[in-house]
mmCIF file of C-alpha atoms in Angstrom:
data_model
loop_
_atom_site.group_PDB
_atom_site.id
_atom_site.type_symbol
_atom_site.label_atom_id
_atom_site.label_comp_id
_atom_site.label_asym_id
_atom_site.label_seq_id
_atom_site.Cartn_x
_atom_site.Cartn_y
_atom_site.Cartn_z
ATOM 1 C CA MET A 1059 69.627 99.216 105.100
ATOM 2 C CA ASN A 1060 69.167 102.218 102.787
ATOM 3 C CA TYR A 1061 70.120 104.523 105.675
ATOM 4 C CA ILE A 1062 73.503 103.035 106.452
ATOM 5 C CA MET A 1063 75.426 105.304 104.122
ATOM 6 C CA PRO A 1064 73.773 108.547 104.790
ATOM 7 C CA CYS A 1065 73.729 107.965 108.591
ATOM 8 C CA VAL A 1066 77.484 107.115 108.804
ATOM 9 C CA PHE A 1067 78.125 110.168 106.748
ATOM 10 C CA ALA A 1068 76.079 112.336 109.129
ATOM 11 C CA LEU A 1069 77.403 110.709 112.201
ATOM 12 C CA ILE A 1070 81.087 111.389 111.209
ATOM 13 C CA ILE A 1071 80.569 115.007 110.357
ATOM 14 C CA VAL A 1072 78.354 115.812 113.300
ATOM 15 C CA TYR A 1073 80.951 114.289 115.593
ATOM 16 C CA GLY A 1074 83.625 116.393 113.882
ATOM 17 C CA LEU A 1075 81.593 119.587 114.413
ATOM 18 C CA ILE A 1076 81.053 118.724 118.124
ATOM 19 C CA LYS A 1077 84.896 118.146 118.469
ATOM 20 C CA LYS A 1078 85.388 121.622 116.922
ATOM 21 C CA VAL A 1079 86.957 120.389 113.754
ATOM 22 C CA LYS A 1080 86.672 122.715 110.705
ATOM 23 C CA VAL A 1081 84.632 120.021 109.136
ATOM 24 C CA PHE A 1082 84.270 121.465 105.709
ATOM 25 C CA ASP A 1083 87.911 122.454 105.299
ATOM 26 C CA VAL A 1084 89.135 118.985 106.444
ATOM 27 C CA PHE A 1085 86.585 117.317 104.226
ATOM 28 C CA VAL A 1086 87.820 119.238 101.198
ATOM 29 C CA ASN A 1087 91.458 118.406 101.967
ATOM 30 C CA GLY A 1088 90.532 114.717 102.357
ATOM 31 C CA ALA A 1089 88.598 114.683 99.152
ATOM 32 C CA LYS A 1090 91.661 115.881 97.339
ATOM 33 C CA ASP A 1091 93.332 112.624 98.395
ATOM 34 C CA GLY A 1092 90.448 110.891 96.716
ATOM 35 C CA ILE A 1093 91.505 112.550 93.493
ATOM 36 C CA LYS A 1094 95.078 111.614 94.009
ATOM 37 C CA THR A 1095 94.110 107.953 94.577
ATOM 38 C CA MET A 1096 92.102 107.997 91.355
ATOM 39 C CA TYR A 1097 95.051 109.464 89.524
ATOM 40 C CA ASN A 1098 97.347 106.820 90.966
ATOM 41 C CA ILE A 1099 95.131 103.897 90.184
ATOM 42 C CA ALA A 1100 94.161 104.951 86.637
ATOM 43 C CA PRO A 1101 97.142 103.367 84.801
ATOM 44 C CA THR A 1102 96.866 100.093 86.736
ATOM 45 C CA LEU A 1103 93.209 99.947 86.232
ATOM 46 C CA ILE A 1104 93.421 100.733 82.468
ATOM 47 C CA GLY A 1105 96.101 98.114 81.853
ATOM 48 C CA LEU A 1106 94.373 95.329 83.688
ATOM 49 C CA ILE A 1107 90.882 96.056 82.531
ATOM 50 C CA VAL A 1108 92.139 95.843 78.961
ATOM 51 C CA SER A 1109 93.868 92.541 79.530
ATOM 52 C CA VAL A 1110 90.841 91.090 81.350
ATOM 53 C CA GLU A 1111 88.564 92.310 78.555
ATOM 54 C CA MET A 1112 90.934 90.653 76.020
ATOM 55 C CA LEU A 1113 90.887 87.409 77.995
ATOM 56 C CA LYS A 1114 87.103 87.495 78.051
ATOM 57 C CA SER A 1115 86.485 88.318 74.502
ATOM 58 C CA SER A 1116 88.967 85.684 73.224
ATOM 59 C CA GLY A 1117 86.916 83.038 75.014
ATOM 60 C CA ALA A 1118 89.785 82.141 77.305
ATOM 61 C CA LEU A 1119 87.995 83.102 80.427
ATOM 62 C CA ASP A 1120 84.985 81.055 79.510
ATOM 63 C CA MET A 1121 87.245 78.105 78.670
ATOM 64 C CA LEU A 1122 88.829 78.385 82.157
ATOM 65 C CA CYS A 1123 85.448 78.673 83.860
ATOM 66 C CA ASP A 1124 84.008 75.616 81.822
ATOM 67 C CA PHE A 1125 87.196 73.584 82.520
ATOM 68 C CA VAL A 1126 86.800 73.851 86.321
ATOM 69 C CA SER A 1127 82.986 74.010 86.336
ATOM 70 C CA PRO A 1128 82.644 70.276 87.399
ATOM 71 C CA VAL A 1129 84.522 70.991 90.459
ATOM 72 C CA THR A 1130 82.893 74.356 91.312
ATOM 73 C CA GLN A 1131 79.401 72.874 90.484
ATOM 74 C CA PHE A 1132 80.073 70.090 92.966
ATOM 75 C CA LEU A 1133 80.889 72.606 95.649
ATOM 76 C CA GLY A 1134 77.990 74.894 94.781
ATOM 77 C CA PHE A 1135 80.332 77.728 93.792
ATOM 78 C CA PRO A 1136 79.470 79.977 91.025
ATOM 79 C CA LYS A 1137 82.045 79.388 88.243
ATOM 80 C CA GLU A 1138 82.076 83.072 87.270
ATOM 81 C CA LEU A 1139 83.766 83.863 90.646
ATOM 82 C CA LEU A 1140 86.634 81.609 90.124
ATOM 83 C CA PRO A 1141 88.925 84.077 88.245
ATOM 84 C CA LEU A 1142 88.317 86.689 90.979
ATOM 85 C CA ALA A 1143 89.056 84.220 93.741
ATOM 86 C CA LEU A 1144 92.373 83.238 92.186
ATOM 87 C CA LEU A 1145 93.468 86.816 91.418
ATOM 88 C CA ARG A 1146 92.295 88.331 94.669
ATOM 89 C CA PRO A 1147 95.221 87.553 96.958
ATOM 90 C CA VAL A 1148 97.778 88.466 94.264
ATOM 91 C CA SER A 1149 96.700 91.734 92.714
ATOM 92 C CA GLY A 1150 94.332 94.432 93.988
ATOM 93 C CA GLY A 1151 94.167 96.181 90.609
ATOM 94 C CA GLY A 1152 93.579 92.915 88.748
ATOM 95 C CA SER A 1153 90.751 91.835 91.001
ATOM 96 C CA THR A 1154 89.188 95.279 90.718
ATOM 97 C CA ALA A 1155 89.237 94.839 86.949
ATOM 98 C CA LEU A 1156 87.569 91.411 87.360
ATOM 99 C CA LEU A 1157 85.034 92.766 89.853
ATOM 100 C CA THR A 1158 84.180 95.580 87.455
ATOM 101 C CA GLN A 1159 83.569 93.047 84.657
ATOM 102 C CA THR A 1160 81.302 90.917 86.969
ATOM 103 C CA LEU A 1161 79.303 93.917 87.885
ATOM 104 C CA LYS A 1162 78.952 95.066 84.320
ATOM 105 C CA ASP A 1163 77.996 91.637 82.926
ATOM 106 C CA ASN A 1164 75.596 90.481 85.706
ATOM 107 C CA GLY A 1165 74.296 93.751 87.134
ATOM 108 C CA PRO A 1166 75.226 95.006 90.541
ATOM 109 C CA ASP A 1167 72.273 93.263 92.301
ATOM 110 C CA SER A 1168 72.845 89.847 90.904
ATOM 111 C CA PHE A 1169 73.909 86.861 93.056
ATOM 112 C CA VAL A 1170 77.253 86.621 91.378
ATOM 113 C CA SER A 1171 77.985 90.301 91.721
ATOM 114 C CA ARG A 1172 76.977 90.375 95.461
ATOM 115 C CA CYS A 1173 79.261 87.413 96.031
ATOM 116 C CA ALA A 1174 82.130 89.052 94.186
ATOM 117 C CA CYS A 1175 81.628 92.199 96.223
ATOM 118 C CA VAL A 1176 81.740 90.345 99.461
ATOM 119 C CA ILE A 1177 84.878 88.513 98.422
ATOM 120 C CA ALA A 1178 86.451 91.886 97.531
ATOM 121 C CA GLY A 1179 85.341 93.489 100.658
ATOM 122 C CA ALA A 1180 86.273 90.689 103.079
ATOM 123 C CA THR A 1181 89.721 89.904 101.720
ATOM 124 C CA GLU A 1182 92.996 91.772 101.245
ATOM 125 C CA THR A 1183 95.753 91.623 98.659
ATOM 126 C CA THR A 1184 97.497 88.974 100.801
ATOM 127 C CA PHE A 1185 100.809 88.787 99.018
ATOM 128 C CA TYR A 1186 101.179 92.504 98.921
ATOM 129 C CA ALA A 1187 100.605 92.894 102.596
ATOM 130 C CA ILE A 1188 103.027 90.172 103.562
ATOM 131 C CA THR A 1189 105.657 91.564 101.195
ATOM 132 C CA VAL A 1190 105.289 95.159 102.525
ATOM 133 C CA TYR A 1191 105.383 94.255 106.228
ATOM 134 C CA PHE A 1192 108.123 91.736 106.119
ATOM 135 C CA SER A 1193 110.349 93.588 103.841
ATOM 136 C CA ALA A 1194 110.044 96.675 105.992
ATOM 137 C CA ILE A 1195 112.019 94.861 108.679
ATOM 138 C CA LYS A 1196 114.137 93.007 106.223
ATOM 139 C CA LYS A 1197 113.055 89.487 106.989
ATOM 140 C CA THR A 1198 113.307 86.699 104.483
ATOM 141 C CA LYS A 1199 111.626 84.019 106.583
ATOM 142 C CA ILE A 1200 107.926 84.529 107.182
ATOM 143 C CA ARG A 1201 107.119 81.201 108.927
ATOM 144 C CA HIS A 1202 103.490 80.180 108.626
ATOM 145 C CA THR A 1203 102.176 83.652 107.717
ATOM 146 C CA LEU A 1204 101.395 82.896 104.165
ATOM 147 C CA PHE A 1205 99.645 79.577 104.911
ATOM 148 C CA ALA A 1206 97.475 81.133 107.657
ATOM 149 C CA SER A 1207 96.600 84.071 105.386
ATOM 150 C CA LEU A 1208 95.655 81.960 102.491
ATOM 151 C CA MET A 1209 93.493 79.765 104.714
ATOM 152 C CA ALA A 1210 91.609 82.947 105.668
ATOM 153 C CA ASP A 1211 91.233 83.966 102.124
ATOM 154 C CA PHE A 1212 89.914 80.581 101.242
ATOM 155 C CA THR A 1213 87.389 80.691 104.092
ATOM 156 C CA ALA A 1214 86.374 84.160 102.960
ATOM 157 C CA ILE A 1215 85.548 82.840 99.425
ATOM 158 C CA VAL A 1216 83.585 79.889 100.709
ATOM 159 C CA PHE A 1217 81.660 82.045 103.228
ATOM 160 C CA SER A 1218 80.936 84.800 100.784
ATOM 161 C CA VAL A 1219 78.687 82.459 98.769
ATOM 162 C CA LEU A 1220 77.205 80.961 101.962
ATOM 163 C CA CYS A 1221 76.291 84.336 103.358
ATOM 164 C CA VAL A 1222 74.868 85.780 100.141
ATOM 165 C CA ASN A 1223 72.717 82.663 99.792
ATOM 166 C CA LEU A 1224 71.567 83.183 103.321
ATOM 167 C CA PHE A 1225 70.785 86.927 103.213
ATOM 168 C CA PHE A 1226 69.335 87.359 99.678
ATOM 169 C CA MET B 1329 90.951 96.840 102.768
ATOM 170 C CA PHE B 1330 90.311 96.741 99.055
ATOM 171 C CA ASN B 1331 93.148 98.869 98.044
ATOM 172 C CA LEU B 1332 93.293 99.466 94.304
ATOM 173 C CA ALA B 1333 96.813 100.838 94.139
ATOM 174 C CA LYS B 1334 98.245 97.659 95.417
ATOM 175 C CA GLY B 1335 100.039 95.106 93.286
ATOM 176 C CA GLY B 1336 103.233 96.760 92.335
ATOM 177 C CA ASN B 1337 105.166 93.512 92.670
ATOM 178 C CA ASN B 1338 106.724 91.692 89.828
ATOM 179 C CA LEU B 1339 104.225 88.857 89.903
ATOM 180 C CA LEU B 1340 101.832 91.271 88.311
ATOM 181 C CA SER B 1341 104.002 91.702 85.341
ATOM 182 C CA TYR B 1342 103.840 87.978 84.677
ATOM 183 C CA ILE B 1343 100.070 87.863 85.093
ATOM 184 C CA PHE B 1344 99.614 90.912 82.859
ATOM 185 C CA VAL B 1345 101.727 89.347 80.023
ATOM 186 C CA PHE B 1346 100.274 85.940 80.543
ATOM 187 C CA MET B 1347 96.694 87.249 80.182
ATOM 188 C CA VAL B 1348 97.478 89.069 76.982
ATOM 189 C CA VAL B 1349 99.408 86.165 75.357
ATOM 190 C CA VAL B 1350 96.760 83.619 76.404
ATOM 191 C CA SER B 1351 93.963 85.699 74.872
ATOM 192 C CA ILE B 1352 95.822 85.925 71.519
ATOM 193 C CA ILE B 1353 96.515 82.226 71.373
ATOM 194 C CA CYS B 1354 93.064 81.422 72.467
ATOM 195 C CA SER B 1355 91.446 83.654 69.855
ATOM 196 C CA PHE B 1356 93.476 81.946 67.201
ATOM 197 C CA PHE B 1357 91.540 78.832 67.948
ATOM 198 C CA THR B 1358 88.122 80.311 68.513
ATOM 199 C CA GLY B 1359 88.568 82.704 65.565
ATOM 200 C CA SER B 1360 87.595 85.784 67.566
ATOM 201 C CA GLY B 1361 90.352 87.985 66.151
ATOM 202 C CA GLU B 1362 88.035 90.727 65.209
ATOM 203 C CA VAL B 1363 86.397 90.977 68.608
ATOM 204 C CA LEU B 1364 89.829 90.880 70.295
ATOM 205 C CA SER B 1365 91.095 94.132 68.855
ATOM 206 C CA GLN B 1366 87.668 95.719 69.629
ATOM 207 C CA SER B 1367 87.874 94.574 73.153
ATOM 208 C CA MET B 1368 91.250 96.334 73.710
ATOM 209 C CA MET B 1369 89.558 99.647 72.764
ATOM 210 C CA ASP B 1370 86.462 98.828 74.747
ATOM 211 C CA GLY B 1371 88.547 97.804 77.742
ATOM 212 C CA ALA B 1372 90.583 101.089 77.741
ATOM 213 C CA SER B 1373 87.582 103.282 77.350
ATOM 214 C CA SER B 1374 85.457 101.506 79.907
ATOM 215 C CA ALA B 1375 88.301 101.739 82.445
ATOM 216 C CA VAL B 1376 88.354 105.504 81.975
ATOM 217 C CA GLU B 1377 84.616 105.596 82.243
ATOM 218 C CA LEU B 1378 84.734 103.634 85.484
ATOM 219 C CA LEU B 1379 87.346 105.891 86.884
ATOM 220 C CA PHE B 1380 85.120 108.956 86.208
ATOM 221 C CA MET B 1381 82.060 107.306 87.653
ATOM 222 C CA MET B 1382 83.953 106.309 90.770
ATOM 223 C CA SER B 1383 85.901 109.551 91.489
ATOM 224 C CA GLY B 1384 82.925 111.382 92.908
ATOM 225 C CA MET B 1385 82.237 108.865 95.519
ATOM 226 C CA MET B 1386 85.849 108.169 96.126
ATOM 227 C CA CYS B 1387 86.440 111.848 96.959
ATOM 228 C CA LEU B 1388 83.387 111.928 99.098
ATOM 229 C CA TRP B 1389 84.509 109.130 101.384
ATOM 230 C CA SER B 1390 88.105 110.191 101.477
ATOM 231 C CA GLY B 1391 86.854 113.552 102.696
ATOM 232 C CA VAL B 1392 84.504 112.067 105.328
ATOM 233 C CA MET B 1393 87.215 109.659 106.549
ATOM 234 C CA GLU B 1394 89.504 112.610 106.922
ATOM 235 C CA VAL B 1395 87.042 114.301 109.193
ATOM 236 C CA ALA B 1396 86.861 111.083 111.300
ATOM 237 C CA ARG B 1397 90.615 111.111 111.631
ATOM 238 C CA GLU B 1398 90.920 114.787 112.527
ATOM 239 C CA SER B 1399 88.208 114.555 115.074
ATOM 240 C CA LYS B 1400 90.029 111.657 116.751
ATOM 241 C CA LEU B 1401 87.084 109.366 116.084
ATOM 242 C CA THR B 1402 89.705 106.875 114.740
ATOM 243 C CA GLU B 1403 91.549 106.856 117.977
ATOM 244 C CA LYS B 1404 88.239 106.338 119.922
ATOM 245 C CA VAL B 1405 87.621 103.221 117.855
ATOM 246 C CA SER B 1406 91.163 101.956 118.514
ATOM 247 C CA MET B 1407 90.553 102.325 122.280
ATOM 248 C CA LEU B 1408 87.457 100.052 121.899
ATOM 249 C CA PHE B 1409 89.672 97.286 120.481
ATOM 250 C CA ALA B 1410 92.589 97.504 122.837
ATOM 251 C CA PRO B 1411 91.253 94.972 125.417
ATOM 252 C CA LEU B 1412 90.680 92.373 122.661
ATOM 253 C CA LEU B 1413 93.941 92.993 120.963
ATOM 254 C CA ARG B 1414 95.723 92.633 124.360
ATOM 255 C CA LEU B 1415 94.618 89.062 124.455
ATOM 256 C CA LEU B 1416 95.929 88.386 120.937
ATOM 257 C CA PHE B 1417 99.327 89.957 121.259
ATOM 258 C CA LYS B 1418 100.743 88.229 124.338
ATOM 259 C CA ASP B 1419 104.310 89.571 124.029
ATOM 260 C CA ALA B 1420 103.756 92.796 122.085
ATOM 261 C CA HIS B 1421 101.301 94.219 124.496
ATOM 262 C CA LYS B 1422 104.043 94.677 127.079
ATOM 263 C CA ASN B 1423 105.833 96.940 124.668
ATOM 264 C CA GLU B 1424 103.785 100.117 124.927
ATOM 265 C CA LYS B 1425 104.859 101.604 121.615
ATOM 266 C CA ALA B 1426 104.487 98.519 119.597
ATOM 267 C CA PHE B 1427 101.025 97.895 121.079
ATOM 268 C CA SER B 1428 99.785 101.368 120.392
ATOM 269 C CA TYR B 1429 100.920 101.085 116.739
ATOM 270 C CA ILE B 1430 99.131 97.829 116.503
ATOM 271 C CA CYS B 1431 95.907 99.294 117.854
ATOM 272 C CA MET B 1432 96.036 102.275 115.557
ATOM 273 C CA ASN B 1433 96.771 100.076 112.496
ATOM 274 C CA ILE B 1434 93.900 97.759 113.275
ATOM 275 C CA SER B 1435 91.510 100.622 113.706
ATOM 276 C CA ALA B 1436 92.673 102.429 110.593
ATOM 277 C CA ASN B 1437 92.007 99.100 108.611
ATOM 278 C CA LEU B 1438 88.514 98.857 110.350
ATOM 279 C CA LEU B 1439 87.729 102.369 109.123
ATOM 280 C CA GLY B 1440 88.951 101.699 105.627
ATOM 281 C CA LEU B 1441 91.882 104.044 105.872
ATOM 282 C CA GLY B 1442 94.267 101.739 104.007
ATOM 283 C CA ASN B 1443 96.770 104.476 103.303
ATOM 284 C CA ALA B 1444 97.029 105.404 107.018
ATOM 285 C CA ALA B 1445 97.116 101.739 108.155
ATOM 286 C CA THR B 1446 100.217 100.664 106.180
ATOM 287 C CA PRO B 1447 102.783 103.169 107.679
ATOM 288 C CA LEU B 1448 101.298 102.474 111.158
ATOM 289 C CA GLY B 1449 101.659 98.687 110.458
ATOM 290 C CA ILE B 1450 105.266 99.095 109.409
ATOM 291 C CA ASN B 1451 106.006 100.952 112.598
ATOM 292 C CA ALA B 1452 104.387 98.240 114.634
ATOM 293 C CA MET B 1453 106.551 95.614 112.876
ATOM 294 C CA LYS B 1454 109.671 97.643 113.456
ATOM 295 C CA GLU B 1455 108.827 97.930 117.241
ATOM 296 C CA MET B 1456 108.120 94.205 117.541
ATOM 297 C CA ASN B 1457 111.385 93.492 115.805
ATOM 298 C CA VAL B 1458 113.432 95.346 118.552
ATOM 299 C CA GLY B 1459 115.685 92.837 120.258
ATOM 300 C CA LEU B 1460 115.050 89.972 117.708
ATOM 301 C CA GLY B 1461 117.794 88.316 115.751
ATOM 302 C CA GLU B 1462 118.212 88.768 111.995
ATOM 303 C CA ASP B 1463 116.016 85.920 110.832
ATOM 304 C CA GLU B 1464 113.788 85.770 113.926
ATOM 305 C CA VAL B 1465 110.128 86.283 113.470
ATOM 306 C CA SER B 1466 108.036 86.467 116.548
ATOM 307 C CA ASP B 1467 104.652 84.831 116.900
ATOM 308 C CA ASP B 1468 103.085 88.272 117.357
ATOM 309 C CA MET B 1469 104.427 89.337 114.052
ATOM 310 C CA VAL B 1470 102.744 86.496 112.274
ATOM 311 C CA THR B 1471 99.474 87.158 114.018
ATOM 312 C CA PHE B 1472 99.757 90.836 113.155
ATOM 313 C CA VAL B 1473 100.407 90.280 109.493
ATOM 314 C CA VAL B 1474 97.710 87.654 109.256
ATOM 315 C CA MET B 1475 95.260 90.141 110.763
ATOM 316 C CA ASN B 1476 96.301 92.688 108.037
ATOM 317 C CA THR B 1477 95.840 90.177 105.284
ATOM 318 C CA ALA B 1478 92.371 89.338 106.372
ATOM 319 C CA SER B 1479 90.563 92.591 105.852
ATOM 320 C CA LEU B 1480 88.338 93.699 108.700
ATOM 321 C CA GLN B 1481 86.357 96.695 107.526
ATOM 322 C CA LEU B 1482 83.335 98.461 109.039
ATOM 323 C CA LEU B 1483 82.446 100.115 105.861
ATOM 324 C CA PRO B 1484 83.569 98.566 102.605
ATOM 325 C CA THR B 1485 83.465 101.877 100.817
ATOM 326 C CA THR B 1486 85.416 101.042 97.713
ATOM 327 C CA VAL B 1487 83.238 98.011 96.872
ATOM 328 C CA ALA B 1488 80.160 100.047 97.586
ATOM 329 C CA VAL B 1489 81.349 102.852 95.286
ATOM 330 C CA LEU B 1490 81.948 100.290 92.496
ATOM 331 C CA ARG B 1491 78.475 98.888 93.032
ATOM 332 C CA SER B 1492 76.745 102.238 92.911
ATOM 333 C CA SER B 1493 78.667 103.297 89.801
ATOM 334 C CA TYR B 1494 76.935 100.332 87.978
ATOM 335 C CA GLY B 1495 73.597 101.609 89.098
ATOM 336 C CA CYS B 1496 73.011 99.983 92.473
ATOM 337 C CA LYS B 1497 70.653 101.836 94.689
ATOM 338 C CA THR B 1498 71.563 100.291 97.924
ATOM 339 C CA PRO B 1499 75.331 99.487 97.617
ATOM 340 C CA PHE B 1500 75.703 98.761 101.332
ATOM 341 C CA ASP B 1501 73.171 96.011 101.591
ATOM 342 C CA ILE B 1502 75.876 93.425 101.395
ATOM 343 C CA ILE B 1503 77.431 94.832 104.603
ATOM 344 C CA PHE B 1504 76.333 92.036 107.009
ATOM 345 C CA CYS B 1505 77.651 89.505 104.538
ATOM 346 C CA VAL B 1506 81.022 91.275 104.395
ATOM 347 C CA TRP B 1507 81.116 91.503 108.239
ATOM 348 C CA ILE B 1508 80.293 87.870 108.756
ATOM 349 C CA THR B 1509 82.586 86.708 106.095
ATOM 350 C CA SER B 1510 85.562 88.763 107.197
ATOM 351 C CA VAL B 1511 85.074 87.851 110.892
ATOM 352 C CA VAL B 1512 84.938 84.114 110.121
ATOM 353 C CA ALA B 1513 87.972 84.419 107.735
ATOM 354 C CA LEU B 1514 89.897 86.336 110.448
ATOM 355 C CA PHE B 1515 89.068 83.687 112.968
ATOM 356 C CA VAL B 1516 90.356 80.958 110.669
ATOM 357 C CA GLY B 1517 93.519 82.959 109.887
ATOM 358 C CA LEU B 1518 94.160 83.574 113.590
ATOM 359 C CA PHE B 1519 93.505 79.905 114.456
ATOM 360 C CA PHE B 1520 96.148 78.792 112.019
ATOM 361 C CA ALA B 1521 98.495 81.672 113.073
ATOM 362 C CA LYS B 1522 98.214 80.721 116.654
ATOM 363 C CA THR B 1523 98.112 76.901 116.490
ATOM 364 C CA MET B 1524 101.024 76.429 114.084
ATOM 365 C CA CYS B 1525 103.462 78.488 116.152
ATOM 366 C CA ARG B 1526 103.385 76.391 119.254
ATOM 367 C CA GLY B 1527 106.916 75.598 120.467
ATOM 368 C CA LYS B 1528 108.854 76.392 117.463
ATOM 369 C CA ARG B 1529 110.468 79.754 116.801
ATOM 370 C CA ILE B 1530 112.735 79.798 113.811
#
């Protein structure tokens, strides 16, 4: 498992070299886009991390978690993941802020953090994607798109916990 | 994919304001006013800290993925999925242009090239829209958007970058969980997308 990252890295650049791509030049150009991405997300992330941090320090987040904990406990779902599960389909930046908090509070290798990462990796910002694609062709009706997408998100949340339980 | 830049819609404004107001009201009752103002400063500086910790890995992966795109590795991957996608898009695969956009969009998503996937996806929607009425949405469009909202990703790089920035030595050890979870979620999404469209086309 430790070799996944280095091997994919090597595979892609070796393939590039075989295909006579100026690997390093292209890499440098692409890496610049990485900086641009960071620059673009910085304001979003700062705003949302501050508000999540406030929510947490005021005790509101704990209250919410405690409030729903009977239900989540019944389902065997860690209550710390609930805010993330609720925010994930709505806001990419907001869920990053929550994911960051989870990683920071529980450590990156904890059960909760692993689940949170799987949720984040296996779902999309559903509302955003639907808005972008349907507004691009100026449709106001979306039929059952939202329902099907939200069912997929719900499945992902349930399965993330099952999977992490199984593998770790 | 897990795109951080997303969420420019108005809903986010409401969530943002809601979170701040609820925090203040809540801290009135719990008497945590002092911690509250501290948490604002902590939040802002930890966000910047995080950005710095992430940027190195972020640039690295952006660079590597650019090499994958330039060497046409991305297109190779999209060829692999064409037979599968042909089964899913019963009408759209007859439209050569729409189908190739669909393939490229899905493979860009698979490789985590979110920024490349969106424009391709919009083109796919435009091609599928040809010949349809103003408020007509085809079954294939629903299938396509549902596929885009269920993220299928070979390498969840952003999540891995976040994990490693908090000191994780093996950030990709969750990869099988991510694969299984997203495949199952995708199946559920497609199941509802396909079964609910029988017969009716609004």
